[in-house]
Amino acid sequence: MSKGQETKARIIRQAAEVFNQQGYAGSSISDIMRVTGLQKGGIYNHFQSKDELALQAFDYAIACVSQRTRAVLRNKRHAVERLKAMIDVSRSYLDNPPIKGGCPLLNTAVESDDAYPVLRDRTQQAMNSWRQLICHIIDNGIKKGEIQPKAESDEIATIIIVTLEGAMMMSKLYGDEIHMQRVINHLYKYLESNL
């Protein structure tokens, strides 16, 4: 990797944390300059705009999330065990987020819904990937006889995601992991009784 590529990667990594903690609207180029130690020209040498940097920083953050998810799924074979492992990954975001500031998908989805259509579209793509992964696990589980054939994969994916993201929001809001623990207990029972 060239020095320029290393600098660009460092800017993306550091900007991802700033955007995830302060939000896109709440982060200025001055904030990025402060954390990177670069001047405005040094940043704009690698990115045409704050928007371009935000998209690449979001992609980096989602790659960190995906990497963590793939790591926990690697050793799990049974479909329900794989779903529980994904649920446990979300729990880890409270103590050990993939990017400082918590779940980048939740944070960006909330902020980008009306004000930043390009960032919203990118967030939808990331959400679609998560939903598709859950559906794939469930559909494969049905084929292998590990999950009941009547299971509706897209419905279950929605329930899992919405429940986890809501628990993440409440746990962060109240500074109390009890909300996430309650949701995990509920989801485990839901998976065991419905799948």
PDB file of N, CA and C in Angstrom, residues 125-160:
ATOM      1  N   GLN A 125     -28.922  -0.467   1.550  1.00  0.00           N
ATOM      2  CA  GLN A 125     -28.154  -1.569   0.968  1.00  0.00           C
ATOM      3  C   GLN A 125     -27.537  -2.428   2.070  1.00  0.00           C
ATOM      4  N   ALA A 126     -26.994  -1.780   3.085  1.00  0.00           N
ATOM      5  CA  ALA A 126     -26.391  -2.525   4.194  1.00  0.00           C
ATOM      6  C   ALA A 126     -27.461  -3.297   4.962  1.00  0.00           C
ATOM      7  N   MET A 127     -28.610  -2.670   5.185  1.00  0.00           N
ATOM      8  CA  MET A 127     -29.706  -3.354   5.878  1.00  0.00           C
ATOM      9  C   MET A 127     -30.196  -4.536   5.050  1.00  0.00           C
ATOM     10  N   ASN A 128     -30.305  -4.340   3.744  1.00  0.00           N
ATOM     11  CA  ASN A 128     -30.726  -5.439   2.875  1.00  0.00           C
ATOM     12  C   ASN A 128     -29.762  -6.617   2.969  1.00  0.00           C
ATOM     13  N   SER A 129     -28.486  -6.341   3.052  1.00  0.00           N
ATOM     14  CA  SER A 129     -27.495  -7.416   3.182  1.00  0.00           C
ATOM     15  C   SER A 129     -27.706  -8.200   4.470  1.00  0.00           C
ATOM     16  N   TRP A 130     -27.969  -7.494   5.559  1.00  0.00           N
ATOM     17  CA  TRP A 130     -28.209  -8.149   6.848  1.00  0.00           C
ATOM     18  C   TRP A 130     -29.478  -9.004   6.772  1.00  0.00           C
ATOM     19  N   ARG A 131     -30.540  -8.403   6.221  1.00  0.00           N
ATOM     20  CA  ARG A 131     -31.805  -9.139   6.084  1.00  0.00           C
ATOM     21  C   ARG A 131     -31.621 -10.370   5.211  1.00  0.00           C
ATOM     22  N   GLN A 132     -30.905 -10.213   4.100  1.00  0.00           N
ATOM     23  CA  GLN A 132     -30.688 -11.343   3.200  1.00  0.00           C
ATOM     24  C   GLN A 132     -29.874 -12.445   3.862  1.00  0.00           C
ATOM     25  N   LEU A 133     -28.908 -12.078   4.686  1.00  0.00           N
ATOM     26  CA  LEU A 133     -28.118 -13.084   5.392  1.00  0.00           C
ATOM     27  C   LEU A 133     -29.005 -13.886   6.339  1.00  0.00           C
ATOM     28  N   ILE A 134     -29.852 -13.206   7.100  1.00  0.00           N
ATOM     29  CA  ILE A 134     -30.759 -13.905   8.012  1.00  0.00           C
ATOM     30  C   ILE A 134     -31.703 -14.812   7.217  1.00  0.00           C
ATOM     31  N   CYS A 135     -32.264 -14.292   6.139  1.00  0.00           N
ATOM     32  CA  CYS A 135     -33.175 -15.095   5.304  1.00  0.00           C
ATOM     33  C   CYS A 135     -32.450 -16.316   4.735  1.00  0.00           C
ATOM     34  N   HIS A 136     -31.237 -16.124   4.299  1.00  0.00           N
ATOM     35  CA  HIS A 136     -30.443 -17.230   3.737  1.00  0.00           C
ATOM     36  C   HIS A 136     -30.224 -18.321   4.793  1.00  0.00           C
ATOM     37  N   ILE A 137     -29.883 -17.912   6.001  1.00  0.00           N
ATOM     38  CA  ILE A 137     -29.674 -18.880   7.089  1.00  0.00           C
ATOM     39  C   ILE A 137     -30.969 -19.652   7.356  1.00  0.00           C
ATOM     40  N   ILE A 138     -32.080 -18.944   7.408  1.00  0.00           N
ATOM     41  CA  ILE A 138     -33.368 -19.596   7.683  1.00  0.00           C
ATOM     42  C   ILE A 138     -33.760 -20.514   6.536  1.00  0.00           C
ATOM     43  N   ASP A 139     -33.650 -20.025   5.306  1.00  0.00           N
ATOM     44  CA  ASP A 139     -34.032 -20.843   4.142  1.00  0.00           C
ATOM     45  C   ASP A 139     -33.171 -22.101   4.039  1.00  0.00           C
ATOM     46  N   ASN A 140     -31.880 -21.969   4.301  1.00  0.00           N
ATOM     47  CA  ASN A 140     -31.009 -23.152   4.309  1.00  0.00           C
ATOM     48  C   ASN A 140     -31.389 -24.096   5.440  1.00  0.00           C
ATOM     49  N   GLY A 141     -31.746 -23.514   6.594  1.00  0.00           N
ATOM     50  CA  GLY A 141     -32.180 -24.336   7.716  1.00  0.00           C
ATOM     51  C   GLY A 141     -33.448 -25.120   7.402  1.00  0.00           C
ATOM     52  N   ILE A 142     -34.345 -24.509   6.637  1.00  0.00           N
ATOM     53  CA  ILE A 142     -35.562 -25.208   6.215  1.00  0.00           C
ATOM     54  C   ILE A 142     -35.181 -26.374   5.298  1.00  0.00           C
ATOM     55  N   LYS A 143     -34.305 -26.115   4.335  1.00  0.00           N
ATOM     56  CA  LYS A 143     -33.880 -27.168   3.394  1.00  0.00           C
ATOM     57  C   LYS A 143     -33.212 -28.339   4.103  1.00  0.00           C
ATOM     58  N   LYS A 144     -32.470 -28.054   5.158  1.00  0.00           N
ATOM     59  CA  LYS A 144     -31.754 -29.107   5.895  1.00  0.00           C
ATOM     60  C   LYS A 144     -32.620 -29.771   6.960  1.00  0.00           C
ATOM     61  N   GLY A 145     -33.846 -29.278   7.148  1.00  0.00           N
ATOM     62  CA  GLY A 145     -34.717 -29.843   8.154  1.00  0.00           C
ATOM     63  C   GLY A 145     -34.401 -29.349   9.564  1.00  0.00           C
ATOM     64  N   GLU A 146     -33.634 -28.281   9.682  1.00  0.00           N
ATOM     65  CA  GLU A 146     -33.289 -27.720  10.993  1.00  0.00           C
ATOM     66  C   GLU A 146     -34.320 -26.699  11.471  1.00  0.00           C
ATOM     67  N   ILE A 147     -35.112 -26.204  10.532  1.00  0.00           N
ATOM     68  CA  ILE A 147     -36.132 -25.195  10.824  1.00  0.00           C
ATOM     69  C   ILE A 147     -37.438 -25.662  10.192  1.00  0.00           C
ATOM     70  N   GLN A 148     -38.538 -25.399  10.886  1.00  0.00           N
ATOM     71  CA  GLN A 148     -39.852 -25.809  10.397  1.00  0.00           C
ATOM     72  C   GLN A 148     -40.129 -25.202   9.020  1.00  0.00           C
ATOM     73  N   PRO A 149     -40.721 -25.966   8.113  1.00  0.00           N
ATOM     74  CA  PRO A 149     -40.968 -25.484   6.747  1.00  0.00           C
ATOM     75  C   PRO A 149     -41.899 -24.285   6.663  1.00  0.00           C
ATOM     76  N   LYS A 150     -42.729 -24.083   7.685  1.00  0.00           N
ATOM     77  CA  LYS A 150     -43.684 -22.958   7.651  1.00  0.00           C
ATOM     78  C   LYS A 150     -43.033 -21.617   8.006  1.00  0.00           C
ATOM     79  N   ALA A 151     -41.780 -21.625   8.438  1.00  0.00           N
ATOM     80  CA  ALA A 151     -41.108 -20.383   8.856  1.00  0.00           C
ATOM     81  C   ALA A 151     -41.025 -19.403   7.689  1.00  0.00           C
ATOM     82  N   GLU A 152     -41.392 -18.164   7.952  1.00  0.00           N
ATOM     83  CA  GLU A 152     -41.325 -17.089   6.955  1.00  0.00           C
ATOM     84  C   GLU A 152     -40.030 -16.310   7.185  1.00  0.00           C
ATOM     85  N   SER A 153     -39.045 -16.549   6.359  1.00  0.00           N
ATOM     86  CA  SER A 153     -37.712 -15.995   6.614  1.00  0.00           C
ATOM     87  C   SER A 153     -37.688 -14.468   6.654  1.00  0.00           C
ATOM     88  N   ASP A 154     -38.388 -13.808   5.742  1.00  0.00           N
ATOM     89  CA  ASP A 154     -38.340 -12.345   5.720  1.00  0.00           C
ATOM     90  C   ASP A 154     -39.035 -11.757   6.948  1.00  0.00           C
ATOM     91  N   GLU A 155     -40.122 -12.381   7.369  1.00  0.00           N
ATOM     92  CA  GLU A 155     -40.817 -11.923   8.573  1.00  0.00           C
ATOM     93  C   GLU A 155     -39.922 -12.087   9.805  1.00  0.00           C
ATOM     94  N   ILE A 156     -39.261 -13.221   9.907  1.00  0.00           N
ATOM     95  CA  ILE A 156     -38.381 -13.477  11.043  1.00  0.00           C
ATOM     96  C   ILE A 156     -37.193 -12.514  11.027  1.00  0.00           C
ATOM     97  N   ALA A 157     -36.655 -12.238   9.846  1.00  0.00           N
ATOM     98  CA  ALA A 157     -35.534 -11.288   9.730  1.00  0.00           C
ATOM     99  C   ALA A 157     -35.959  -9.915  10.243  1.00  0.00           C
ATOM    100  N   THR A 158     -37.150  -9.474   9.855  1.00  0.00           N
ATOM    101  CA  THR A 158     -37.651  -8.179  10.332  1.00  0.00           C
ATOM    102  C   THR A 158     -37.773  -8.169  11.852  1.00  0.00           C
ATOM    103  N   ILE A 159     -38.347  -9.219  12.412  1.00  0.00           N
ATOM    104  CA  ILE A 159     -38.535  -9.288  13.866  1.00  0.00           C
ATOM    105  C   ILE A 159     -37.185  -9.241  14.585  1.00  0.00           C
ATOM    106  N   ILE A 160     -36.221 -10.015  14.110  1.00  0.00           N
ATOM    107  CA  ILE A 160     -34.905 -10.046  14.748  1.00  0.00           C
ATOM    108  C   ILE A 160     -34.240  -8.681  14.686  1.00  0.00           C
TER     109      ILE A 160
END
